[in-house]
Coordinates of N, CA, C and O in Angstrom, one line a residue:
M22 N 18.5 22.8 22.5 CA 18.5 23.8 22.7 C 17.4 24.9 22.2 O 16.6 25.4 23.1
F23 N 17.2 24.5 21.0 CA 15.9 25.2 20.8 C 14.6 24.5 21.0 O 14.2 25.6 21.1
K24 N 14.9 23.6 21.5 CA 13.7 22.8 21.9 C 13.6 23.3 23.4 O 12.6 23.8 23.5
L25 N 14.0 23.8 24.1 CA 13.9 24.8 25.4 C 13.7 26.1 24.5 O 13.4 26.6 25.8
L26 N 14.5 27.0 23.9 CA 13.7 27.8 23.5 C 12.2 28.2 23.3 O 11.9 29.0 22.5
E27 N 11.8 27.0 23.1 CA 10.1 26.7 22.2 C 10.8 26.9 21.1 O 9.4 27.4 20.2
A28 N 11.5 26.7 20.3 CA 11.4 26.9 18.5 C 10.6 25.7 18.1 O 10.3 24.2 18.6
D29 N 9.8 26.4 17.2 CA 8.9 24.7 16.1 C 9.6 24.5 15.1 O 9.3 23.0 14.7
C30 N 10.8 24.9 14.5 CA 11.2 24.3 13.4 C 13.0 24.8 13.2 O 13.3 25.7 14.1
V31 N 14.0 24.3 12.3 CA 14.9 24.6 12.7 C 15.5 24.3 11.2 O 15.0 23.6 10.1
V32 N 15.8 25.4 10.4 CA 16.5 25.4 9.4 C 18.0 25.5 9.1 O 18.6 26.4 9.8
A33 N 18.8 24.9 8.4 CA 19.8 24.5 8.8 C 21.0 24.5 7.5 O 20.3 24.9 6.2
T34 N 22.1 25.0 7.6 CA 23.0 25.0 6.1 C 24.0 23.6 6.5 O 24.3 23.5 7.5
S35 N 24.3 23.6 5.5 CA 25.4 21.8 5.5 C 26.7 22.6 4.6 O 25.9 22.8 2.9
V36 N 27.6 21.8 4.1 CA 28.9 22.2 3.3 C 28.9 20.7 3.3 O 29.3 19.9 4.0
V37 N 29.0 20.1 1.7 CA 29.4 18.9 1.4 C 29.7 18.9 0.5 O 30.5 19.8 -0.5
G38 N 29.9 17.5 0.2 CA 31.0 17.3 -1.2 C 30.4 16.5 -2.1 O 28.7 15.8 -1.8
S39 N 30.0 16.8 -3.6 CA 29.0 16.2 -4.2 C 29.9 14.4 -4.5 O 31.4 14.6 -4.8
L40 N 29.0 13.8 -5.3 CA 29.0 12.2 -5.5 C 28.6 12.2 -6.9 O 29.3 11.2 -7.7
S41 N 28.9 13.5 -7.7 CA 28.4 13.5 -9.0 C 28.9 14.8 -9.8 O 29.1 15.4 -9.1
T42 N 29.3 14.5 -10.6 CA 29.5 15.4 -11.9 C 28.4 16.2 -11.9 O 28.2 17.2 -12.9
D43 N 26.9 16.1 -11.8 CA 25.8 16.6 -12.1 C 25.6 17.4 -11.0 O 24.8 18.4 -10.9
Y44 N 26.1 17.0 -9.6 CA 25.5 18.6 -8.8 C 27.3 18.9 -8.3 O 28.5 18.6 -7.6
K45 N 27.4 19.7 -8.9 CA 28.5 21.0 -9.1 C 28.8 21.7 -8.0 O 28.2 22.4 -7.4
P46 N 30.3 22.1 -7.2 CA 30.1 22.9 -6.5 C 30.2 24.0 -6.6 O 29.7 24.6 -8.2
G47 N 29.8 25.1 -5.8 CA 29.2 26.2 -5.8 C 27.7 26.3 -6.1 O 27.2 27.3 -6.0
E48 N 27.0 25.2 -6.3 CA 25.4 25.0 -6.9 C 24.6 24.7 -5.1 O 25.6 24.5 -4.6
Y49 N 23.9 24.3 -4.9 CA 23.1 24.3 -3.9 C 22.4 23.1 -4.0 O 22.0 22.9 -4.8
V50 N 21.9 22.1 -2.9 CA 20.8 21.1 -2.9 C 20.0 21.4 -1.4 O 20.1 21.8 -0.5
V51 N 18.6 21.2 -2.2 CA 17.4 21.4 -1.1 C 17.5 19.5 0.1 O 17.0 19.2 -1.1
L52 N 17.9 19.4 0.7 CA 18.2 18.0 0.7 C 15.9 17.6 0.6 O 15.9 18.0 1.3
D53 N 16.3 16.6 0.4 CA 15.3 15.6 1.2 C 15.5 13.8 1.7 O 14.2 13.4 1.8
Q54 N 16.3 13.5 1.5 CA 16.4 12.4 2.0 C 17.6 11.7 2.5 O 18.8 13.0 2.4
F55 N 18.1 10.9 3.3 CA 19.4 11.1 3.3 C 19.9 9.0 3.9 O 18.7 8.5 4.3
I56 N 21.2 9.0 3.9 CA 22.0 7.7 4.4 C 22.2 8.3 5.4 O 23.5 8.5 4.9
D57 N 22.3 7.1 6.6 CA 23.2 7.0 7.7 C 24.5 6.0 7.3 O 24.4 4.9 7.9
M58 N 25.8 6.8 7.5 CA 26.4 6.2 7.4 C 27.3 5.9 8.9 O 28.2 5.9 8.9
T59 N 26.8 6.7 9.6 CA 28.2 7.5 10.8 C 28.0 6.2 11.7 O 26.8 5.6 11.8
K60 N 29.1 6.1 12.2 CA 29.3 4.9 13.4 C 28.9 6.2 14.9 O 29.1 5.0 15.9
N61 N 30.2 7.1 15.1 CA 30.3 7.2 16.2 C 29.3 8.1 16.7 O 29.4 9.1 17.8
N62 N 28.4 8.9 15.7 CA 27.5 10.3 16.1 C 27.1 10.1 17.0 O 26.0 9.1 17.2
P63 N 25.9 10.6 17.5 CA 24.8 11.1 18.7 C 23.5 10.2 17.5 O 23.6 11.1 16.9
H64 N 23.0 9.2 18.0 CA 21.8 9.3 16.9 C 20.1 9.5 17.6 O 19.1 8.4 17.4
T65 N 20.4 9.6 18.9 CA 19.1 9.8 19.6 C 19.3 11.3 20.8 O 20.4 11.4 21.2
V66 N 18.4 11.8 21.2 CA 18.4 12.8 22.3 C 17.8 11.4 23.4 O 18.3 12.8 24.8
Y67 N 17.5 10.8 23.9 CA 17.6 9.6 24.3 C 18.7 9.4 25.0 O 19.2 9.1 24.8
D68 N 18.7 8.9 26.3 CA 19.3 8.2 27.0 C 19.6 6.7 27.3 O 17.9 6.2 26.5
E69 N 20.1 6.2 28.1 CA 19.7 4.2 28.2 C 18.4 4.8 29.0 O 17.9 3.2 28.8
K70 N 17.7 4.8 29.5 CA 16.0 4.9 30.2 C 15.1 5.5 29.0 O 14.1 4.5 30.1
A71 N 15.1 5.8 28.2 CA 14.1 5.7 26.9 C 14.4 5.5 25.9 O 15.6 5.9 25.7
F72 N 13.2 5.1 25.0 CA 13.7 5.2 23.6 C 12.3 5.4 22.9 O 11.2 5.3 23.1
C73 N 12.3 5.8 21.2 CA 11.4 6.0 21.0 C 11.5 5.5 19.1 O 12.8 5.3 18.5
F74 N 10.1 5.1 18.3 CA 10.1 4.9 17.2 C 9.6 6.2 16.9 O 8.5 6.8 16.9
V75 N 10.8 6.2 15.6 CA 10.5 7.4 15.0 C 10.0 7.0 13.3 O 11.3 6.8 12.6
D76 N 9.3 8.0 12.8 CA 9.2 7.3 10.9 C 10.3 8.5 10.2 O 10.1 9.5 10.9
F77 N 10.8 7.8 9.2 CA 11.7 8.8 8.6 C 11.4 8.6 7.2 O 12.0 8.7 6.3
T78 N 10.4 8.1 6.9 CA 10.1 8.2 5.2 C 10.2 9.6 4.5 O 11.2 9.4 3.7
T79 N 10.0 10.4 5.2 CA 10.5 11.7 4.6 C 11.7 12.6 6.1 O 10.8 13.4 6.9
P80 N 12.3 12.2 5.9 CA 13.6 13.0 6.8 C 13.4 14.6 6.9 O 13.6 15.3 8.0
Y81 N 13.2 15.0 6.0 CA 13.1 16.8 5.8 C 11.9 17.7 5.6 O 11.1 17.1 5.1
C82 N 11.6 18.5 6.2 CA 10.1 18.9 6.7 C 10.1 19.4 4.7 O 10.8 20.1 4.9
E83 N 8.5 19.0 4.8 CA 8.4 19.4 3.3 C 7.9 20.7 2.9 O 8.1 21.7 2.3
N84 N 7.2 21.5 4.2 CA 7.2 23.3 4.4 C 8.6 24.0 4.5 O 8.6 24.9 3.7
I85 N 9.4 23.5 5.2 CA 10.5 24.4 5.2 C 11.2 23.7 3.4 O 11.8 24.9 3.1
R86 N 11.1 22.6 3.0 CA 11.9 22.5 1.7 C 11.1 23.1 0.5 O 11.6 24.1 -0.2
S87 N 10.0 23.1 0.7 CA 9.1 24.6 0.2 C 9.7 25.7 -0.1 O 9.5 26.1 -1.2
T88 N 9.8 26.3 1.0 CA 9.8 27.5 1.7 C 11.5 27.9 0.9 O 11.5 28.7 0.1
L89 N 12.3 26.9 1.1 CA 13.6 26.7 0.8 C 13.6 27.2 -0.5 O 14.4 28.1 -1.4
I90 N 13.1 25.5 -1.3 CA 13.1 26.2 -3.3 C 12.5 27.2 -3.7 O 13.3 28.1 -4.6
A91 N 11.7 27.4 -3.1 CA 11.4 29.0 -3.3 C 11.7 30.7 -3.3 O 12.0 30.5 -4.6
A92 N 12.5 30.1 -2.2 CA 13.9 31.5 -2.2 C 15.2 31.4 -2.9 O 15.1 32.0 -3.7
C93 N 15.0 30.1 -3.2 CA 16.7 29.7 -4.2 C 15.6 30.1 -6.0 O 16.7 30.9 -6.7
E94 N 14.5 30.0 -6.0 CA 14.0 29.6 -7.0 C 14.0 32.0 -7.3 O 14.2 32.1 -8.8
E95 N 13.3 32.4 -6.7 CA 13.4 33.8 -6.1 C 14.5 34.5 -6.8 O 14.7 35.9 -7.2
L96 N 16.0 33.9 -6.0 CA 17.0 34.6 -6.4 C 17.5 34.0 -7.3 O 18.7 34.4 -7.8
K97 N 17.2 33.2 -8.3 CA 18.0 32.5 -9.4 C 19.4 31.9 -9.0 O 20.0 32.5 -10.1
I98 N 19.3 31.8 -8.0 CA 21.0 30.8 -7.9 C 20.7 29.1 -8.4 O 19.4 29.0 -8.3
S99 N 21.8 28.8 -8.8 CA 21.8 27.7 -9.2 C 21.9 26.1 -8.0 O 22.7 26.5 -7.1
Y100 N 20.6 25.9 -8.1 CA 20.1 24.5 -7.1 C 19.6 23.3 -7.6 O 19.2 23.3 -8.5
H101 N 19.5 22.3 -6.5 CA 19.1 20.8 -7.1 C 17.4 20.8 -6.0 O 18.1 21.5 -4.9
K102 N 16.8 20.7 -6.8 CA 15.3 20.6 -5.5 C 15.3 19.3 -4.6 O 14.7 19.7 -4.2
T103 N 16.6 18.1 -4.9 CA 15.7 17.4 -4.0 C 17.4 17.2 -4.4 O 18.2 17.2 -5.3
G104 N 18.2 16.4 -3.0 CA 19.2 15.6 -2.6 C 19.4 14.4 -1.6 O 18.7 14.9 -1.0
C105 N 20.3 13.6 -2.4 CA 20.3 12.5 -0.9 C 21.7 12.9 -0.2 O 22.5 12.3 -0.7
Y106 N 22.0 13.1 1.2 CA 22.5 12.8 1.9 C 23.0 12.3 2.8 O 22.5 11.3 3.0
V107 N 24.5 11.5 2.3 CA 25.0 10.6 2.6 C 25.6 10.8 3.8 O 26.8 11.8 4.1
G108 N 25.4 10.8 5.5 CA 26.7 11.3 6.6 C 27.5 10.3 7.0 O 27.5 9.3 7.0
V109 N 28.7 10.6 7.5 CA 29.5 10.4 7.8 C 30.0 10.8 8.9 O 29.9 12.3 9.0
D110 N 30.9 10.3 9.5 CA 31.4 10.4 10.4 C 32.8 11.8 10.8 O 32.5 12.1 10.9
G111 N 33.7 11.3 9.8 CA 34.7 12.6 9.6 C 35.3 12.5 10.6 O 35.3 11.5 11.4
P112 N 36.2 13.5 11.2 CA 37.1 14.2 9.5 C 37.7 14.0 8.7 O 37.8 15.3 7.7
R113 N 37.7 12.6 8.5 CA 39.3 12.5 7.4 C 37.8 12.8 6.2 O 36.1 12.5 6.2
Y114 N 38.1 12.8 4.9 CA 37.4 12.6 3.8 C 37.3 11.2 3.0 O 38.3 10.9 4.1
E115 N 36.3 11.2 2.4 CA 36.2 9.6 1.9 C 36.9 9.4 0.8 O 37.7 10.2 0.2
T116 N 37.1 7.9 0.6 CA 38.1 7.1 -0.4 C 37.2 7.5 -1.6 O 35.9 7.5 -1.7
A117 N 37.7 7.4 -2.7 CA 37.7 7.4 -4.2 C 36.4 6.0 -3.8 O 35.5 6.2 -4.8
A118 N 36.8 5.2 -3.2 CA 36.1 3.9 -3.0 C 34.6 4.2 -2.5 O 33.9 3.4 -3.2
E119 N 35.2 4.8 -1.8 CA 33.6 4.9 -0.2 C 32.7 6.3 -1.5 O 31.4 6.1 -1.8
V120 N 33.4 6.9 -1.9 CA 32.4 7.9 -3.0 C 31.2 7.0 -4.2 O 30.3 7.3 -4.5
K121 N 32.4 6.5 -4.6 CA 31.5 5.6 -5.7 C 30.5 4.7 -5.5 O 29.5 4.8 -5.4
A122 N 30.7 3.9 -4.1 CA 30.0 3.2 -3.7 C 28.5 4.0 -2.8 O 27.6 3.3 -3.2
F123 N 28.7 5.2 -2.7 CA 27.4 5.9 -1.8 C 26.8 6.8 -3.2 O 25.4 6.5 -2.7
G124 N 27.4 6.6 -3.9 CA 26.9 7.3 -5.3 C 26.3 5.7 -5.5 O 24.5 6.5 -6.4
L125 N 26.4 5.0 -5.8 CA 25.9 3.7 -6.2 C 24.4 2.9 -5.6 O 23.4 3.2 -5.8
L126 N 25.1 3.6 -3.8 CA 23.2 3.8 -3.4 C 22.2 4.7 -3.1 O 21.2 4.4 -2.8
G127 N 22.7 6.0 -4.0 CA 21.4 6.8 -4.4 C 22.0 8.0 -3.6 O 20.9 9.0 -3.7
G128 N 23.2 8.1 -3.0 CA 23.5 9.4 -2.6 C 24.2 10.4 -3.6 O 24.6 10.0 -4.7
D129 N 23.6 12.0 -3.4 CA 24.1 13.1 -3.9 C 25.1 13.6 -3.2 O 26.1 14.4 -4.5
V130 N 25.3 14.0 -2.6 CA 26.1 14.2 -1.7 C 26.7 13.9 -0.6 O 26.0 13.2 0.4
V131 N 27.7 14.7 0.0 CA 28.5 13.7 1.7 C 29.0 14.7 2.6 O 29.0 15.6 2.3
G132 N 28.7 14.3 3.6 CA 28.4 15.5 4.8 C 29.0 14.8 6.3 O 28.3 13.9 6.4
M133 N 29.4 15.4 7.1 CA 28.8 15.0 8.7 C 28.2 15.3 9.2 O 28.5 15.0 10.7
T134 N 27.2 16.3 9.5 CA 26.4 16.2 10.3 C 25.4 16.8 10.2 O 24.3 16.7 11.4
N135 N 24.5 16.7 9.2 CA 23.4 16.6 9.1 C 22.6 16.0 9.5 O 21.3 15.9 10.0
V136 N 22.6 14.1 9.8 CA 22.3 13.3 10.1 C 21.2 13.5 11.4 O 20.4 13.5 11.7
T137 N 22.6 13.9 12.4 CA 22.3 13.7 13.6 C 21.4 14.7 13.7 O 20.5 14.4 14.8
E138 N 21.7 15.8 13.4 CA 20.7 16.9 14.0 C 18.9 16.7 13.4 O 18.2 17.6 13.9
A139 N 19.1 16.0 12.0 CA 17.8 15.9 11.4 C 17.1 14.8 12.3 O 16.0 14.5 12.7
I140 N 17.5 13.4 13.0 CA 17.1 12.7 14.0 C 17.1 13.2 15.2 O 15.9 13.3 15.8
M141 N 17.6 14.2 15.6 CA 17.3 14.5 16.8 C 16.1 15.8 16.7 O 15.1 15.3 17.6
A142 N 15.8 16.2 15.6 CA 14.9 17.1 15.9 C 13.2 16.4 15.4 O 12.7 16.9 16.2
R143 N 13.5 15.9 15.2 CA 12.2 15.3 14.4 C 11.7 13.8 15.9 O 10.8 14.1 16.3
E144 N 12.7 13.5 16.4 CA 12.5 12.9 17.8 C 11.8 13.9 19.1 O 11.2 13.8 19.6
L145 N 12.6 14.9 19.2 CA 11.7 16.3 19.6 C 10.2 16.9 18.6 O 9.9 17.9 19.8
G146 N 10.2 16.2 17.5 CA 8.8 16.9 17.4 C 9.3 18.0 16.6 O 8.1 19.3 16.8
M147 N 10.2 18.2 16.0 CA 10.2 19.7 15.8 C 10.7 19.6 13.8 O 10.7 18.8 13.3
C148 N 10.4 20.5 13.4 CA 10.2 20.7 12.0 C 12.1 21.1 11.6 O 12.4 21.5 12.7
Y149 N 12.4 20.5 10.7 CA 14.0 20.1 9.9 C 14.3 20.2 9.0 O 13.6 19.1 8.2
G150 N 14.9 21.0 8.3 CA 15.1 21.7 6.8 C 16.8 21.5 6.8 O 17.0 22.6 7.2
S151 N 17.3 21.4 5.4 CA 18.7 21.6 5.6 C 18.5 22.2 3.8 O 18.2 21.9 3.1
V152 N 19.2 23.3 3.3 CA 20.0 23.5 2.4 C 22.0 23.2 2.3 O 22.3 24.3 3.5
A153 N 22.1 22.3 1.6 CA 23.6 22.0 1.3 C 24.4 22.9 1.0 O 23.4 23.0 -1.0
I154 N 25.6 23.2 0.3 CA 26.4 23.7 -0.2 C 27.6 22.9 -0.7 O 27.7 22.6 0.1
I155 N 27.6 22.9 -1.8 CA 28.6 21.5 -2.8 C 29.6 22.8 -2.5 O 29.5 23.2 -3.2
S156 N 30.7 22.2 -1.8 CA 32.1 23.2 -1.7 C 33.1 22.0 -2.4 O 34.0 22.9 -3.2
N157 N 33.4 21.0 -3.1 CA 34.0 19.6 -3.6 C 33.3 18.8 -4.5 O 32.1 19.0 -3.8
Y158 N 34.1 18.5 -5.5 CA 33.5 17.4 -5.9 C 34.4 16.2 -5.0 O 35.7 16.2 -4.6
G159 N 33.7 14.8 -4.7 CA 34.2 14.0 -3.7 C 35.5 12.4 -4.4 O 36.0 13.5 -5.6
A160 N 36.0 12.4 -3.8 CA 37.6 11.5 -4.1 C 37.4 10.7 -5.2 O 35.8 10.4 -5.3
G161 N 38.2 11.2 -6.4 CA 37.8 10.5 -7.7 C 37.1 10.9 -8.6 O 37.5 10.8 -9.6
I162 N 36.3 11.4 -8.3 CA 35.7 12.2 -9.4 C 36.2 14.2 -9.4 O 36.7 14.7 -10.6
A163 N 36.9 14.6 -8.3 CA 37.8 15.2 -8.2 C 39.2 15.8 -8.9 O 39.8 13.8 -9.4
D164 N 40.0 16.4 -9.6 CA 41.2 16.0 -10.3 C 42.2 16.5 -9.4 O 43.7 16.2 -9.8
R165 N 42.0 16.3 -7.9 CA 43.4 16.1 -7.2 C 42.9 16.0 -5.8 O 41.7 15.7 -6.1
A166 N 44.0 16.5 -4.8 CA 43.5 15.7 -3.2 C 42.6 17.0 -2.9 O 42.9 17.8 -3.7
I167 N 41.6 16.6 -2.4 CA 40.7 17.5 -1.5 C 41.2 17.9 -0.2 O 41.9 17.2 0.5
L168 N 41.5 19.5 0.1 CA 42.1 19.8 0.9 C 41.4 20.8 1.5 O 40.3 21.5 0.7
R169 N 40.9 21.4 3.1 CA 39.9 22.1 3.8 C 40.3 23.1 3.6 O 39.1 23.6 3.0
E170 N 41.2 23.7 3.0 CA 41.4 24.9 2.2 C 40.4 25.3 0.6 O 39.8 26.7 0.5
D171 N 40.6 24.4 0.4 CA 39.4 24.7 -0.7 C 38.1 24.6 -0.4 O 37.2 25.2 -1.7
C172 N 37.7 23.7 0.5 CA 36.6 23.8 1.1 C 36.1 25.1 1.5 O 34.4 26.1 0.8
Y173 N 36.9 25.3 2.4 CA 36.3 26.5 3.2 C 36.4 28.1 1.9 O 35.4 28.8 2.0
N174 N 37.2 27.5 0.7 CA 37.4 29.1 0.0 C 36.3 28.8 -0.5 O 35.6 30.2 -1.2
K175 N 35.7 28.3 -1.4 CA 34.8 27.8 -1.9 C 33.1 28.6 -1.0 O 32.1 28.5 -2.0
T176 N 32.9 27.8 0.0 CA 32.1 27.9 0.8 C 31.9 29.3 0.9 O 31.1 29.7 1.1
M177 N 33.5 29.9 1.3 CA 33.3 31.7 1.5 C 32.8 32.3 0.1 O 32.5 33.4 -0.1
E178 N 33.2 32.2 -1.2 CA 33.2 32.4 -2.0 C 31.5 32.3 -2.2 O 31.3 33.0 -3.1
V179 N 30.7 31.2 -2.3 CA 28.8 31.4 -2.0 C 28.4 32.1 -0.9 O 27.1 31.9 -0.7
L180 N 29.1 32.7 0.1 CA 28.6 33.3 1.2 C 26.9 34.3 1.3 O 26.2 33.8 2.0
D181 N 27.6 35.1 0.2 CA 26.2 35.9 0.1 C 25.4 35.3 0.0 O 24.7 35.9 0.3
N182 N 25.3 34.3 -0.9 CA 24.1 33.3 -1.8 C 23.3 33.1 -0.7 O 22.3 32.9 -0.6
T183 N 24.5 32.1 0.0 CA 24.1 31.6 1.3 C 23.2 32.0 2.4 O 21.9 32.3 2.8
I184 N 23.8 33.5 2.6 CA 22.7 34.7 3.6 C 21.6 34.9 3.0 O 20.0 34.7 3.5
A185 N 21.8 35.0 1.8 CA 20.3 35.5 0.8 C 19.6 34.4 0.9 O 18.2 34.7 1.1
V186 N 19.7 33.0 0.8 CA 18.7 32.1 0.8 C 18.2 32.2 1.9 O 16.8 32.3 2.1
I187 N 19.0 32.0 3.2 CA 18.3 31.7 4.6 C 17.4 33.4 4.5 O 16.0 33.5 5.3
K188 N 18.0 34.8 4.3 CA 16.8 35.7 4.3 C 15.8 35.6 3.8 O 14.6 36.2 4.0
K189 N 16.2 35.5 1.9 CA 15.3 35.2 1.5 C 13.3 33.7 2.2 O 12.1 34.5 2.4
F190 N 14.0 33.3 3.1 CA 13.1 32.1 3.8 C 12.4 32.7 4.8 O 10.9 32.3 4.8
V191 N 13.2 32.9 5.0 CA 12.5 34.2 6.7 C 11.6 35.3 6.0 O 10.4 35.1 6.5
E192 N 12.2 36.0 4.7 CA 10.7 36.8 4.4 C 9.9 36.2 3.8 O 8.4 37.2 4.2
I193 N 10.1 34.9 3.1 CA 9.0 34.5 2.7 C 8.1 33.4 3.1 O 6.6 33.2 2.7
I194 N 8.3 32.8 4.5 CA 7.7 32.1 4.9 C 6.1 32.6 6.0 O 6.4 33.7 5.9
E195 N 5.3 32.0 5.2 CA 4.1 31.8 5.8 C 4.0 32.3 7.8 O 4.9 31.0 7.6
E196 N 3.2 32.4 7.7 CA 3.5 32.3 9.5 C 2.9 30.4 10.0 O 2.7 29.6 9.6
Y197 N 4.1 30.3 10.6 CA 4.3 29.1 11.0 C 3.1 28.6 11.8 O 2.8 28.6 12.5
N198 N 3.1 27.3 11.0 CA 1.5 26.8 11.3 C 2.5 25.0 11.6 O 2.8 24.5 10.6
E199 N 1.7 24.5 12.7 CA 2.2 22.8 12.6 C 2.1 22.0 11.5 O 1.1 22.3 10.9
C200 N 3.1 21.4 11.2 CA 2.5 19.9 10.3 C 3.3 18.9 10.5 O 3.2 18.3 11.9
E201 N 3.1 18.0 9.4 CA 3.2 16.6 10.7 C 4.2 16.2 10.5 O 4.5 15.0 11.2
C202 N 5.4 16.9 10.6 CA 6.7 16.8 11.2 C 6.0 16.6 13.1 O 7.1 15.8 13.8
H203 N 5.1 17.4 13.3 CA 5.1 17.7 14.9 C 4.1 15.7 15.0 O 4.6 15.2 16.5
T204 N 3.3 15.3 14.5 CA 2.9 14.1 14.4 C 3.3 12.8 14.1 O 3.7 11.9 14.9
K205 N 4.4 13.3 13.4 CA 5.0 12.1 13.0 C 6.6 12.0 13.9 O 7.3 11.0 14.0
N206 N 6.9 12.5 15.4 CA 7.3 12.3 16.6 C 7.2 11.0 17.3 O 6.9 10.3 16.3
A207 N 7.5 10.5 18.2 CA 7.6 8.9 18.3 C 6.1 8.4 18.9 O 5.3 9.3 19.0
D208 N 6.2 7.6 18.1 CA 4.4 6.9 17.9 C 4.2 6.6 19.7 O 3.0 6.3 20.3
M209 N 5.5 6.2 20.2 CA 5.4 5.9 21.3 C 6.3 5.6 22.3 O 7.6 5.6 21.8
L210 N 6.3 6.4 23.5 CA 7.9 6.8 24.2 C 7.7 5.5 25.1 O 7.1 5.0 25.4
Y211 N 9.4 4.6 24.9 CA 9.5 3.7 25.8 C 10.2 4.0 27.3 O 11.1 4.9 27.1
T212 N 10.0 3.5 27.9 CA 11.3 3.5 29.1 C 11.4 1.9 29.4 O 11.1 1.0 29.7
N213 N 12.6 1.9 29.9 CA 13.3 0.7 30.5 C 13.7 0.9 31.9 O 14.1 2.1 32.1
L214 N 13.2 0.2 32.1 CA 13.3 -0.1 34.3 C 14.5 -0.8 34.1 O 14.8 -1.5 34.1

């Protein structure tokens, strides 16, 4: 949809669970990496008639990331400059063993939507970045069962900060210039005959 509207970039928010006590509920994370553990989510904008190879060394646009970091700094909110997002299918929450494994793999936070968005944006040659809101500790770290209501309440508790970050981002971003996200698109589009 955004591509059809001729948007150059997408700035998203994500609500995530923490895989570590270093990443606390109520804090923000400007994502810089992801690990895709999804099985059922769409993984491409292409159908069975075409496909492409896309570089994902840096899956999030550095221009968007640096502007989100500047926004968080100006607002003096508690945030992390980097974070690895582990993408899962959901809607169930993770087991304690999964949370431990994801942390051992290098993940910092876990969520259900961000990976698909980042992949499709890159395939379309669009810049994509996300600031994640930590709503809870993951299973085995939390001292009780994870409830949807608790995640929702934490998200609503910091909603004003989330809105402020996006507003500040729009305020301070320089006139948009194409960056390497556009050239990292597909190096070649293949078609299946």
